[in-house]
Coordinates of C-alpha atoms and ligand atoms in Angstrom, one line a residue:
M7 CA -14.1 -24.8 9.9
K8 CA -11.7 -21.7 11.3
Y9 CA -9.7 -19.6 9.5
F10 CA -7.0 -17.2 10.2
I11 CA -5.3 -14.5 8.1
V12 CA -1.7 -12.8 8.3
T13 CA -1.8 -9.5 6.4
Y14 CA 1.9 -7.3 5.7
G15 CA 2.8 -4.3 3.8
C16 CA 0.0 -1.5 3.4
Q17 CA -3.6 -0.6 3.5
M18 CA -4.3 -2.2 0.3
N19 CA -3.2 -6.0 1.2
V20 CA -5.2 -4.9 4.4
H21 CA -8.1 -4.8 2.5
E22 CA -7.7 -7.2 0.4
S23 CA -7.6 -9.7 3.5
E24 CA -11.2 -8.6 4.4
K25 CA -11.2 -9.9 0.7
I26 CA -10.3 -13.1 1.4
A27 CA -11.7 -13.7 4.9
A28 CA -15.3 -13.2 2.7
I29 CA -14.4 -15.6 0.4
L30 CA -13.5 -18.1 3.3
E31 CA -16.5 -17.4 5.5
K32 CA -18.4 -17.9 2.7
L33 CA -17.2 -21.5 2.4
G34 CA -17.9 -22.1 5.6
Y35 CA -14.4 -20.8 7.4
Q36 CA -14.5 -18.6 11.1
P37 CA -12.3 -16.6 12.1
C38 CA -9.9 -17.5 15.1
E39 CA -7.3 -15.8 17.2
K40 CA -4.6 -17.9 16.8
R41 CA -2.9 -19.6 14.0
E42 CA -2.7 -23.3 16.2
E43 CA -6.5 -23.6 16.4
A44 CA -7.1 -23.1 12.6
D45 CA -8.3 -25.2 9.9
I46 CA -6.7 -22.7 6.8
I47 CA -4.4 -19.9 7.4
V48 CA -3.5 -17.5 4.4
F49 CA -0.6 -14.8 4.7
N50 CA -0.7 -11.9 2.4
T51 CA 2.4 -11.0 1.4
C52 CA 4.4 -7.2 1.0
A53 CA 7.3 -7.2 -1.0
I54 CA 8.6 -3.6 -0.5
R55 CA 11.3 -3.9 1.2
E56 CA 13.4 -7.0 1.8
G57 CA 12.5 -6.9 5.6
A58 CA 9.0 -7.3 4.9
E59 CA 10.2 -10.6 2.7
E60 CA 12.4 -11.9 5.1
R61 CA 10.0 -12.0 8.2
V62 CA 7.4 -14.1 5.5
F63 CA 10.0 -16.6 5.3
G64 CA 10.5 -16.6 8.5
N65 CA 6.7 -17.1 9.7
V66 CA 6.0 -19.2 7.4
G67 CA 9.2 -21.4 8.3
N68 CA 7.1 -21.9 11.9
L69 CA 4.2 -23.6 9.9
K70 CA 5.8 -26.9 9.1
K71 CA 5.5 -27.9 13.4
L72 CA 1.6 -26.9 13.2
K73 CA 1.8 -28.9 9.7
K74 CA 2.8 -31.7 10.7
A75 CA 0.3 -31.6 13.9
K76 CA -2.6 -31.3 12.0
K77 CA -2.4 -33.2 8.4
D78 CA -5.7 -31.5 7.0
L79 CA -4.6 -28.1 7.2
I80 CA -4.5 -26.0 4.1
I81 CA -1.4 -22.8 3.9
V82 CA -2.0 -20.6 1.3
L83 CA 0.5 -17.6 0.8
C84 CA -0.7 -15.1 -1.9
G85 CA 0.4 -11.5 -1.8
C86 CA 2.9 -8.9 -3.8
M87 CA 5.4 -11.3 -3.0
T88 CA 4.2 -14.7 -4.5
Q89 CA 3.2 -12.6 -7.3
K90 CA 6.8 -12.8 -8.6
E91 CA 7.2 -15.7 -10.1
E92 CA 10.9 -16.4 -8.9
T93 CA 9.9 -15.9 -5.4
A94 CA 7.0 -17.9 -5.8
Q95 CA 9.0 -21.2 -6.6
K96 CA 11.7 -20.2 -4.6
M97 CA 8.9 -20.3 -1.5
M98 CA 7.1 -23.4 -3.1
R99 CA 10.6 -25.2 -2.9
T100 CA 12.0 -23.5 0.3
F101 CA 8.2 -24.9 2.1
P102 CA 6.8 -28.0 0.2
F103 CA 4.4 -28.4 2.9
V104 CA 2.4 -25.1 1.9
D105 CA -0.5 -25.8 0.2
I106 CA -1.5 -22.3 -2.4
V107 CA 1.1 -20.1 -4.0
I108 CA -1.1 -17.8 -6.0
G109 CA -0.8 -13.9 -7.6
T110 CA -2.2 -10.9 -6.7
F111 CA -4.9 -11.2 -9.5
N112 CA -6.1 -14.7 -8.3
L113 CA -8.0 -14.4 -5.4
P114 CA -11.1 -14.3 -7.6
K115 CA -10.8 -17.9 -7.9
L116 CA -9.5 -18.5 -4.0
A117 CA -12.8 -21.3 -3.2
D118 CA -11.9 -23.3 -6.6
Y119 CA -8.3 -23.7 -5.6
I120 CA -9.2 -24.7 -2.1
A121 CA -11.5 -27.1 -3.6
A122 CA -9.1 -28.5 -5.1
V123 CA -6.3 -29.1 -2.5
K124 CA -9.1 -30.5 -0.5
Q125 CA -8.8 -33.5 -3.1
G126 CA -5.4 -33.4 -2.9
R127 CA -3.6 -31.3 -5.7
Q128 CA -0.8 -28.3 -4.6
L129 CA -1.4 -25.2 -6.3
Q130 CA 1.0 -22.7 -7.5
I131 CA -0.6 -20.0 -9.9
W132 CA 0.0 -16.2 -10.8
Q133 CA -1.7 -14.1 -14.3
E134 CA -3.2 -11.3 -14.5
G135 CA -6.7 -11.0 -14.5
D136 CA -9.3 -8.2 -14.0
I137 CA -10.8 -6.0 -11.9
D138 CA -13.8 -8.2 -9.6
E139 CA -16.3 -6.3 -8.9
S140 CA -18.3 -8.6 -7.7
L141 CA -16.7 -10.4 -4.5
P142 CA -17.8 -9.0 -1.2
Y143 CA -16.2 -8.1 2.0
K144 CA -15.9 -8.5 5.2
R145 CA -15.0 -5.6 6.3
T146 CA -12.6 -5.5 9.7
S147 CA -11.4 -1.8 10.9
G148 CA -14.2 -0.3 13.1
D149 CA -15.8 2.5 11.8
N150 CA -14.2 2.9 9.1
A151 CA -13.8 0.8 5.6
W152 CA -11.5 0.8 3.4
V153 CA -12.9 1.5 -0.9
N154 CA -10.5 0.6 -3.6
I155 CA -11.1 3.0 -6.6
M156 CA -8.2 1.7 -8.4
Q157 CA -5.3 -1.3 -9.2
G158 CA -1.8 -1.3 -9.7
C159 CA 0.6 1.6 -10.8
N160 CA 2.6 3.0 -13.9
N161 CA 5.0 5.4 -12.6
F162 CA 8.2 3.0 -12.3
C163 CA 9.6 4.9 -9.6
T164 CA 13.3 3.7 -9.8
Y165 CA 13.6 1.6 -6.6
C166 CA 9.8 -0.1 -6.6
I167 CA 8.6 -3.1 -7.2
V168 CA 4.9 -1.9 -6.9
P169 CA 4.4 -1.7 -10.8
Y170 CA 5.4 -5.3 -11.3
V171 CA 3.4 -7.2 -8.6
R172 CA 0.5 -4.7 -8.9
G173 CA 0.3 -4.0 -12.7
R174 CA -0.6 -1.1 -14.6
E175 CA -3.2 1.2 -12.8
K176 CA -6.5 0.3 -13.9
S177 CA -9.4 2.6 -12.7
R178 CA -12.8 1.3 -11.3
E179 CA -15.9 3.0 -12.9
E180 CA -17.0 6.0 -10.9
Q181 CA -20.8 4.2 -11.1
N182 CA -19.8 1.4 -9.4
I183 CA -17.6 3.3 -6.8
L184 CA -20.3 5.1 -5.8
N185 CA -22.8 2.5 -5.3
E186 CA -20.4 0.6 -3.0
I187 CA -20.2 3.3 -1.1
K188 CA -24.2 4.2 -0.9
Q189 CA -23.7 0.5 -0.3
I190 CA -21.8 1.2 3.1
L191 CA -23.9 4.2 4.2
S192 CA -27.3 2.6 4.0
E193 CA -25.3 -0.1 6.9
K194 CA -25.0 2.9 9.2
K195 CA -21.9 1.4 10.9
Y196 CA -19.4 3.6 9.2
K197 CA -18.6 6.9 10.0
K198 CA -15.4 6.5 8.0
I199 CA -14.1 5.8 4.5
T200 CA -10.9 6.1 3.4
L201 CA -10.2 5.6 -0.6
L202 CA -7.8 3.4 -1.4
G203 CA -5.0 3.4 -4.9
Q204 CA -0.8 3.9 -5.4
N205 CA -1.9 7.0 -6.7
V206 CA -5.3 8.4 -6.6
N207 CA -4.7 12.0 -8.1
S208 CA -4.7 9.4 -11.3
Y209 CA -7.6 8.0 -10.3
G210 CA -10.3 7.6 -13.8
K211 CA -7.5 9.2 -16.5
D212 CA -7.8 5.7 -17.7
L213 CA -11.0 5.3 -18.2
K214 CA -13.2 5.3 -21.3
Q215 CA -15.1 7.7 -20.4
P216 CA -12.1 9.5 -17.8
V217 CA -13.4 11.2 -14.7
S218 CA -11.4 13.5 -12.5
F219 CA -9.9 12.3 -8.9
A220 CA -11.5 15.6 -8.2
K221 CA -15.2 15.2 -9.7
L222 CA -15.2 11.4 -7.9
L223 CA -14.8 13.3 -4.5
K224 CA -17.4 15.9 -5.0
D225 CA -19.3 13.1 -6.6
I226 CA -18.7 10.7 -3.3
C227 CA -19.2 14.0 -0.8
A228 CA -22.5 14.8 -2.6
L229 CA -24.4 11.4 -0.8
E230 CA -25.9 11.7 1.8
G231 CA -25.2 10.6 5.0
D232 CA -22.8 11.9 7.8
F233 CA -19.6 10.7 6.9
K234 CA -16.0 11.8 6.8
L235 CA -14.3 10.9 3.6
S236 CA -9.9 10.5 3.2
F237 CA -7.8 9.1 0.8
M238 CA -4.7 7.6 0.2
T239 CA -2.0 7.7 -1.5
S240 CA -1.2 11.2 -3.6
H241 CA 1.4 11.8 -5.9
P242 CA 3.1 15.0 -5.4
K243 CA 3.1 14.9 -9.8
D244 CA -0.3 14.4 -9.8
L245 CA -2.2 16.3 -7.2
T246 CA -3.8 18.9 -9.1
D247 CA -5.4 22.7 -7.9
E248 CA -8.6 21.4 -8.1
V249 CA -8.0 18.7 -5.8
I250 CA -6.8 20.8 -3.5
D251 CA -9.8 23.0 -3.9
V252 CA -11.5 20.3 -3.3
I253 CA -10.1 19.2 -0.1
A254 CA -10.2 23.0 1.2
N255 CA -14.0 22.9 0.2
E256 CA -15.8 19.8 1.0
E257 CA -16.8 19.8 4.8
K258 CA -17.2 15.9 4.2
I259 CA -13.5 15.2 3.3
E260 CA -10.5 14.7 6.3
K261 CA -8.0 18.1 6.3
Y262 CA -5.1 15.4 5.9
I263 CA -3.1 14.8 2.6
H264 CA -0.4 11.9 3.5
L265 CA 2.1 13.0 -0.1
P266 CA 5.5 11.1 0.0
A267 CA 8.1 13.7 -1.0
Q268 CA 11.5 10.7 -0.8
S269 CA 13.7 12.9 -1.4
G270 CA 14.4 16.5 -0.6
N271 CA 16.9 16.5 -3.6
N272 CA 16.6 17.1 -7.5
R273 CA 19.5 14.9 -8.7
I274 CA 17.8 12.0 -6.4
L275 CA 14.1 12.9 -6.9
A276 CA 15.5 12.8 -10.8
L277 CA 17.1 9.2 -10.4
M278 CA 14.2 8.0 -8.6
N279 CA 12.3 9.0 -11.2
R280 CA 9.7 11.1 -9.8
K281 CA 9.2 13.4 -12.4
Y282 CA 8.8 16.7 -9.6
T283 CA 11.7 18.5 -8.2
R284 CA 12.1 19.5 -4.6
E285 CA 10.9 23.7 -5.8
K286 CA 7.6 21.8 -7.2
Y287 CA 7.0 19.8 -4.3
L288 CA 7.6 22.5 -1.8
S289 CA 5.4 25.0 -4.0
I290 CA 2.3 22.1 -3.7
I291 CA 3.2 22.4 0.2
E292 CA 3.1 26.2 0.5
K293 CA -0.5 26.2 -1.8
I294 CA -2.0 23.1 0.6
R295 CA -1.2 25.4 3.6
A296 CA -2.6 28.6 2.0
K297 CA -5.5 27.2 1.5
I298 CA -6.7 24.4 3.8
P299 CA -4.9 26.0 7.4
N300 CA -4.8 23.1 9.9
C301 CA -4.2 20.4 7.0
R302 CA -2.7 17.5 8.5
I303 CA 0.9 16.3 6.1
T304 CA 2.3 13.9 6.7
S305 CA 5.1 11.7 4.1
D306 CA 7.6 9.0 3.3
F307 CA 11.3 8.9 2.5
I308 CA 14.2 7.2 1.5
V309 CA 17.4 7.0 2.8
G310 CA 20.5 6.1 1.3
F311 CA 18.9 5.4 -1.9
P312 CA 22.2 4.0 -5.3
S313 CA 24.8 6.6 -4.9
E314 CA 23.1 9.3 -2.4
S315 CA 26.0 11.5 -1.0
E316 CA 25.8 12.8 1.9
E317 CA 25.3 16.8 0.4
E318 CA 22.1 15.2 -1.2
F319 CA 21.2 13.7 2.1
N320 CA 21.5 17.0 3.5
D321 CA 19.2 18.4 1.2
T322 CA 16.1 15.5 2.6
L323 CA 16.9 17.0 6.3
S324 CA 16.5 20.3 5.2
L325 CA 12.9 19.9 3.8
V326 CA 12.1 17.8 6.5
K327 CA 12.7 21.1 8.8
Q328 CA 11.6 23.2 6.2
V329 CA 8.0 21.6 5.7
Q330 CA 7.8 20.6 9.4
F331 CA 5.5 17.6 8.6
D332 CA 2.7 16.2 11.2
S333 CA 5.0 13.3 11.1
I334 CA 7.2 11.1 8.4
F335 CA 8.5 7.3 7.5
A336 CA 11.4 7.2 7.3
F337 CA 12.9 3.3 5.1
M338 CA 16.4 2.8 3.8
Y339 CA 17.0 2.7 1.0
S340 CA 16.0 -2.1 -0.1
P341 CA 17.1 -2.8 -3.7
R342 CA 14.5 -4.8 -5.1
E343 CA 15.1 -7.8 -8.4
G344 CA 13.8 -6.5 -11.2
T345 CA 13.7 -2.7 -10.9
V346 CA 15.8 0.0 -12.1
A347 CA 17.3 0.7 -8.8
S348 CA 18.7 -2.4 -8.0
K349 CA 20.8 -2.6 -10.7
M350 CA 22.9 1.4 -9.9
E351 CA 26.3 1.7 -9.1
N352 CA 27.2 2.8 -5.7
Q353 CA 24.8 1.2 -4.1
V354 CA 24.8 3.4 -0.5
P355 CA 26.8 0.9 2.8
Q356 CA 24.5 -0.4 5.0
N357 CA 25.6 1.3 8.3
V358 CA 25.2 4.8 6.2
K359 CA 22.1 3.7 5.4
N360 CA 21.4 3.2 9.4
E361 CA 23.2 6.9 10.2
R362 CA 21.5 8.6 7.8
V363 CA 17.3 7.0 8.7
N364 CA 18.6 7.6 12.7
K365 CA 19.8 11.1 11.9
L366 CA 15.9 12.1 9.8
L367 CA 14.4 10.3 12.6
Q368 CA 15.9 12.1 15.2
E369 CA 15.6 15.8 13.4
E370 CA 11.6 14.6 12.6
K371 CA 11.4 14.2 16.5
R372 CA 13.3 17.7 17.1
I373 CA 10.5 19.5 15.2
Q374 CA 8.0 17.8 16.6
K375 CA 9.0 18.6 20.4
E376 CA 9.8 22.3 19.1
T377 CA 7.0 23.1 17.0
G378 CA 4.2 20.2 19.7
K379 CA 2.8 18.7 16.7
R380 CA 3.0 14.8 17.6
Ligands
SAH291 N1 2.5 4.6 -3.6 C1 2.3 5.1 -2.8 C2 3.5 3.8 -1.6 C3 4.2 3.0 -1.8 S1 4.7 2.3 -0.8 C4 3.4 6.3 -2.9 O1 4.0 6.6 -4.1 O2 3.8 6.8 -2.2 C5 4.9 3.2 0.2 C6 6.7 3.9 0.4 O3 7.9 2.7 0.5 C7 7.2 4.6 -0.3 O4 6.5 6.0 -0.3 C8 8.6 4.4 -0.2 O5 8.8 5.7 0.4 C9 8.6 2.7 0.0 N2 9.7 2.7 -0.8 C10 9.3 1.6 -1.8 N3 10.3 1.2 -2.4 C11 11.0 1.1 -1.7 C12 12.5 0.1 -1.7 N4 12.7 -0.1 -2.6 N5 12.7 0.5 -0.7 C13 13.0 1.1 0.9 N6 11.6 2.0 0.6 C14 10.7 1.5 -0.3
SF4_292 FE1 5.9 2.8 -6.0 FE2 6.2 4.7 -7.0 FE3 4.0 3.6 -8.0 FE4 4.8 4.6 -5.6 S1 4.4 5.9 -7.4 S2 3.4 2.6 -5.9 S3 5.9 4.6 -4.9 S4 6.5 3.2 -8.7
F3S293 FE1 3.8 -3.9 -0.3 FE2 1.9 -4.8 -2.2 FE3 1.3 -2.6 -0.9 S1 4.5 -4.5 -2.0 S2 3.2 -2.2 0.1 S3 1.5 -4.9 0.3 S4 0.6 -2.5 -2.9

């Protein structure tokens, strides 16, 4: 029996696919190179932008032929896109040949669902659950081991679907994280540990006995072993001086921070509910540069947020010029149903978004040439 997993979206999803792989291997499935060879195909989906969802729709549609040729083929859709009830239902309607559609909280029971399908049932389930500490991972990222430190997000940036599909922030107990990393290090295969969370800087605030992200970093660095530690993603509103100091002082921590700015304009930042200003963002960059020379800094930007004017977009351009990031990701704003921004007036036309994203990327290229940064 063979399995094939297709993963969309962020590192969290990549890591979650490692969990899916472990569940399938426990059931006796082995990985295979091509979906044509598989007895079970899993699509671990992403809902962050419309483009991501369209790709999933297209690729799931293409599985129909395979299912016709192989009646016993099991097709599973999971992840952020299918956590949305309406989307899950639409997928079931559009693709009646799909066997299992589950949300982001249902993975712990995947083995039971597969057993039910083998007895002839079709399943569609999504419900809130808790962090499952017992599921193993089949690590697939070479000498890097991903370690989830928290799930969900409380920030509700007005453009973003993540809080709706991943629920509220839930931190793992520090001891569980430390134990997992000790176990990873004892295998002697991994040189890099990457901590994952939508907003790692707010780690531990929700625990019964709160633990700060800075303490977690220090405690991990104190573990024996030769490894490099990194993490993503940091939210500028929560990146404390203490965390910057820990990055500066701990040899094991990579000198790299991904710090999404999203916009360089204060009116747009406020509309996005980012809870910082351009000035605050720049002051954090200054602090990082002062305390951690040679720190690589990267960022994400959204262009064409509802009502963004040309001048306001120019503020984003000027921020990129000013900071000289090592690299940036530039996204065209994509309205996500259910979010606050999708209901805002003055949505920016697609051609303007295209122009702005191109301008931003060109500016970025120009700066990289000029500064010799990659
Ligand atoms: N938790 C992380 C990243 C979340 S998603 C953070 O807060 O930084 C990764 C990136 O996708 C975001 O930084 C943002 O730039 C982009 N993004 C999120 N929602 C989007 C949307 N509706 N349209 C376009 N880009 C979006
Ligand atoms: Fe989305 Fe904002 Fe949370 Fe990041 S911090 S996941 S952009 S709501
Ligand atoms: Fe996408 Fe979900 Fe990650 S929406 S970006 S896979 S948290």
